[in-house]
Tab-separated table of C-alpha atoms in Angstrom:
chain	number	residue	atom	x	y	z
A	68	MET	CA	0.000	0.000	0.000
A	69	ARG	CA	1.290	3.463	-0.866
A	70	VAL	CA	0.595	6.565	1.221
A	71	PHE	CA	0.223	9.816	-0.702
A	72	ARG	CA	0.768	13.030	1.238
A	73	LEU	CA	-0.904	15.670	-0.860
A	74	SER	CA	-1.006	18.547	1.585
A	75	ALA	CA	-0.680	19.120	5.296
A	76	ALA	CA	-4.382	18.397	5.689
A	77	VAL	CA	-5.204	15.676	3.159
A	78	VAL	CA	-3.803	12.156	2.864
A	79	ALA	CA	-4.903	9.572	0.309
A	80	LEU	CA	-4.069	5.901	0.432
A	81	ALA	CA	-4.332	3.708	-2.637
A	82	LEU	CA	-3.682	0.011	-3.097
A	83	PRO	CA	-2.872	-1.109	-6.665
A	84	LEU	CA	-4.469	-4.416	-7.627
A	85	PHE	CA	-1.635	-5.402	-9.956
A	86	ALA	CA	2.167	-5.385	-9.704
A	87	ALA	CA	2.502	-2.041	-11.482
A	88	THR	CA	3.139	0.974	-9.258
A	89	ALA	CA	0.196	3.343	-8.990
A	90	ALA	CA	0.669	7.014	-9.798
A	91	SER	CA	-0.405	9.448	-7.099
A	92	LEU	CA	-4.052	10.351	-6.950
A	93	GLN	CA	-4.705	14.022	-7.635
A	94	ILE	CA	-6.679	15.914	-4.995
A	95	ALA	CA	-8.025	19.424	-5.330
A	96	LYS	CA	-9.388	20.868	-2.084
A	97	SER	CA	-11.517	23.976	-2.042
A	98	SER	CA	-13.671	25.846	0.426
A	99	SER	CA	-16.554	28.246	0.118
A	100	VAL	CA	-18.424	30.321	2.663
A	101	VAL	CA	-22.091	29.370	2.361
A	102	ALA	CA	-23.610	31.430	5.187
A	103	ASP	CA	-22.706	33.965	7.838
A	104	GLN	CA	-24.645	35.757	10.543
A	105	VAL	CA	-24.532	39.134	8.771
A	106	SER	CA	-25.168	38.903	5.023
A	107	THR	CA	-27.017	36.432	2.835
A	108	LEU	CA	-25.878	38.087	-0.403
A	109	ASN	CA	-22.149	38.108	0.230
A	110	PRO	CA	-21.288	35.715	3.086
A	111	ARG	CA	-17.843	36.108	4.646
A	112	ALA	CA	-15.663	33.951	6.878
A	113	LEU	CA	-16.728	35.469	10.196
A	114	PRO	CA	-17.219	33.673	13.529
A	115	GLY	CA	-20.383	31.622	13.183
A	116	SER	CA	-20.050	31.303	9.395
A	117	ASP	CA	-20.690	27.975	7.680
A	118	ILE	CA	-17.964	26.853	5.281
A	119	ASP	CA	-18.220	23.931	2.882
A	120	PHE	CA	-15.087	21.997	1.981
A	121	ALA	CA	-14.882	19.944	-1.214
A	122	LEU	CA	-12.228	17.433	-2.215
A	123	VAL	CA	-12.150	16.278	-5.831
A	124	VAL	CA	-10.054	13.122	-6.146
A	125	THR	CA	-8.918	12.069	-9.618
A	126	ASN	CA	-7.228	8.829	-10.610
A	127	PRO	CA	-4.856	9.781	-13.462
A	128	THR	CA	-4.847	7.950	-16.795
A	129	GLN	CA	-1.330	6.677	-15.999
A	130	ASN	CA	-3.008	4.148	-13.694
A	131	ALA	CA	-4.508	2.196	-16.604
A	132	LEU	CA	-2.201	-0.718	-15.694
A	133	ALA	CA	-2.234	-0.141	-11.938
A	134	THR	CA	-5.913	0.025	-11.062
A	135	VAL	CA	-6.459	1.570	-7.661
A	136	GLY	CA	-8.279	-0.975	-5.499
A	137	LYS	CA	-8.725	0.902	-2.248
A	138	VAL	CA	-8.968	4.611	-1.567
A	139	VAL	CA	-8.816	6.126	1.907
A	140	ILE	CA	-8.980	9.888	2.345
A	141	VAL	CA	-7.943	11.543	5.616
A	142	ASP	CA	-8.701	15.222	6.034
A	143	THR	CA	-7.961	17.489	8.977
A	144	ILE	CA	-10.676	19.837	10.237
A	145	PRO	CA	-9.318	23.384	10.719
A	146	ILE	CA	-8.643	24.084	14.414
A	147	GLN	CA	-10.839	27.210	14.298
A	148	ALA	CA	-13.858	25.220	13.036
A	149	ARG	CA	-16.402	22.626	14.175
A	150	LEU	CA	-17.516	19.779	11.894
A	151	ARG	CA	-21.204	19.469	11.095
A	152	VAL	CA	-22.007	15.880	12.063
A	153	THR	CA	-25.649	15.864	10.966
A	154	ASP	CA	-26.640	14.958	7.408
A	155	TYR	CA	-24.892	16.934	4.681
A	156	GLY	CA	-27.455	15.917	2.064
A	157	ALA	CA	-30.550	13.747	2.205
A	158	ALA	CA	-31.769	12.240	5.469
A	159	GLY	CA	-29.495	9.388	6.528
A	160	SER	CA	-26.620	10.404	4.233
A	161	GLY	CA	-24.298	11.426	7.066
A	162	PRO	CA	-21.968	14.404	7.436
A	163	VAL	CA	-19.934	13.714	4.274
A	164	GLY	CA	-21.424	14.009	0.813
A	165	PHE	CA	-20.139	11.698	-1.937
A	166	THR	CA	-20.626	12.497	-5.628
A	167	ASP	CA	-19.364	9.882	-8.029
A	168	GLY	CA	-18.213	10.670	-11.552
A	169	SER	CA	-16.549	13.576	-13.250
A	170	LEU	CA	-17.985	14.008	-16.743
A	171	LEU	CA	-19.120	17.632	-17.019
A	172	GLY	CA	-19.562	17.707	-13.243
A	173	LEU	CA	-22.814	15.774	-13.659
A	174	GLY	CA	-21.828	12.620	-11.798
A	175	LEU	CA	-21.475	10.719	-15.071
A	176	ALA	CA	-18.634	8.333	-15.968
A	177	GLY	CA	-18.491	6.803	-12.510
A	178	SER	CA	-15.307	6.068	-10.626
A	179	GLY	CA	-16.320	2.538	-9.662
A	180	LEU	CA	-16.123	3.462	-5.972
A	181	THR	CA	-18.921	3.522	-3.420
A	182	TYR	CA	-19.318	5.189	-0.047
A	183	GLY	CA	-21.541	3.976	2.740
A	184	PHE	CA	-22.713	5.632	5.945
A	185	ALA	CA	-24.613	3.731	8.642
A	186	GLY	CA	-24.405	6.101	11.618
A	187	LEU	CA	-22.058	8.246	13.703
A	188	ALA	CA	-21.209	5.306	15.990
A	189	SER	CA	-20.888	2.683	13.233
A	190	ALA	CA	-17.594	0.798	13.042
A	191	THR	CA	-18.498	-0.813	9.712
A	192	ASP	CA	-19.308	2.091	7.378
A	193	GLY	CA	-16.951	4.281	5.353
A	194	LEU	CA	-16.606	7.203	7.776
A	195	GLU	CA	-14.496	7.514	10.920
A	196	PHE	CA	-13.826	10.423	13.259
A	197	SER	CA	-10.775	11.400	15.298
A	198	THR	CA	-10.046	13.940	18.022
A	199	ASP	CA	-6.288	13.783	17.410
A	200	GLY	CA	-5.734	12.505	13.853
A	201	SER	CA	-4.440	9.103	14.953
A	202	ASN	CA	-7.138	7.424	17.064
A	203	TRP	CA	-10.271	6.677	14.990
A	204	THR	CA	-12.720	5.527	17.675
A	205	TYR	CA	-14.447	8.823	18.540
A	206	THR	CA	-18.240	8.981	18.223
A	207	PRO	CA	-19.358	12.562	17.512
A	208	VAL	CA	-21.971	14.251	19.660
A	209	PRO	CA	-23.843	17.008	17.828
A	210	ASP	CA	-24.508	20.266	19.662
A	211	ALA	CA	-27.799	22.134	19.232
A	212	GLY	CA	-26.705	23.272	15.756
A	213	GLY	CA	-25.529	19.814	14.655
A	214	PHE	CA	-21.783	20.490	15.029
A	215	ASP	CA	-19.052	18.789	17.096
A	216	GLY	CA	-15.933	20.801	17.928
A	217	ARG	CA	-13.990	17.771	19.198
A	218	VAL	CA	-13.663	16.214	15.731
A	219	ARG	CA	-10.225	17.173	14.378
A	220	ALA	CA	-10.060	14.765	11.425
A	221	ILE	CA	-12.229	12.524	9.298
A	222	ARG	CA	-11.266	9.347	7.445
A	223	VAL	CA	-13.356	8.237	4.463
A	224	THR	CA	-12.841	4.702	3.130
A	225	LEU	CA	-14.330	3.946	-0.264
A	226	SER	CA	-15.146	0.466	-1.558
A	227	GLY	CA	-14.575	-0.806	-5.064
A	228	THR	CA	-11.966	-0.234	-7.734
A	229	GLN	CA	-11.341	3.276	-9.015
A	230	ALA	CA	-11.221	3.451	-12.786
A	231	PRO	CA	-8.371	5.328	-14.478
A	232	ALA	CA	-9.199	8.916	-15.487
A	233	SER	CA	-12.190	8.959	-13.127
A	234	ALA	CA	-12.992	11.243	-10.236
A	235	PHE	CA	-15.274	11.659	-7.253
A	236	ARG	CA	-16.059	14.474	-4.833
A	237	LEU	CA	-16.327	14.492	-1.033
A	238	GLN	CA	-17.981	17.445	0.705
A	239	TYR	CA	-18.549	18.431	4.307
A	240	ARG	CA	-19.562	21.518	6.264
A	241	THR	CA	-17.874	23.310	9.164
A	242	ARG	CA	-18.763	26.308	11.312
A	243	LEU	CA	-16.136	28.844	12.343
A	244	ASN	CA	-15.737	29.317	16.093
């Protein structure tokens, strides 16, 4: 198994299914302020603001002979923010959104990977939480707004085999302290 350190905050692990060495996955991380307590037209990163983070993970075409068989993404939550641990999307979806596929940003041309969420305390789904970035046994406790300030990192494990030249997106929400 190879460990890819892509930034100080994001780590991706990939396991090639064949003897060929896998090229590094490409990760683009972005953030956007979606709401603040002052303006709905032009939200800014003020205390109490909600910020969405998105990670787009692409398996380069060079991996045509080294298919990536396991992908694990670890992302650190900024110290000045609390993770939203209630559903990011539809009811029961959990705090991390998963969009498969990259064609025209429409979720077409799937990656071949799947993500499952069973509950905040589940030890068998694809999402784990940590208070220190190394111990992955923490069960989040949402506050009145649905956030947990003790979560310092999340680990997302995807099932399946990621196709070459495919991508997926992970999204989650935080609130600035």
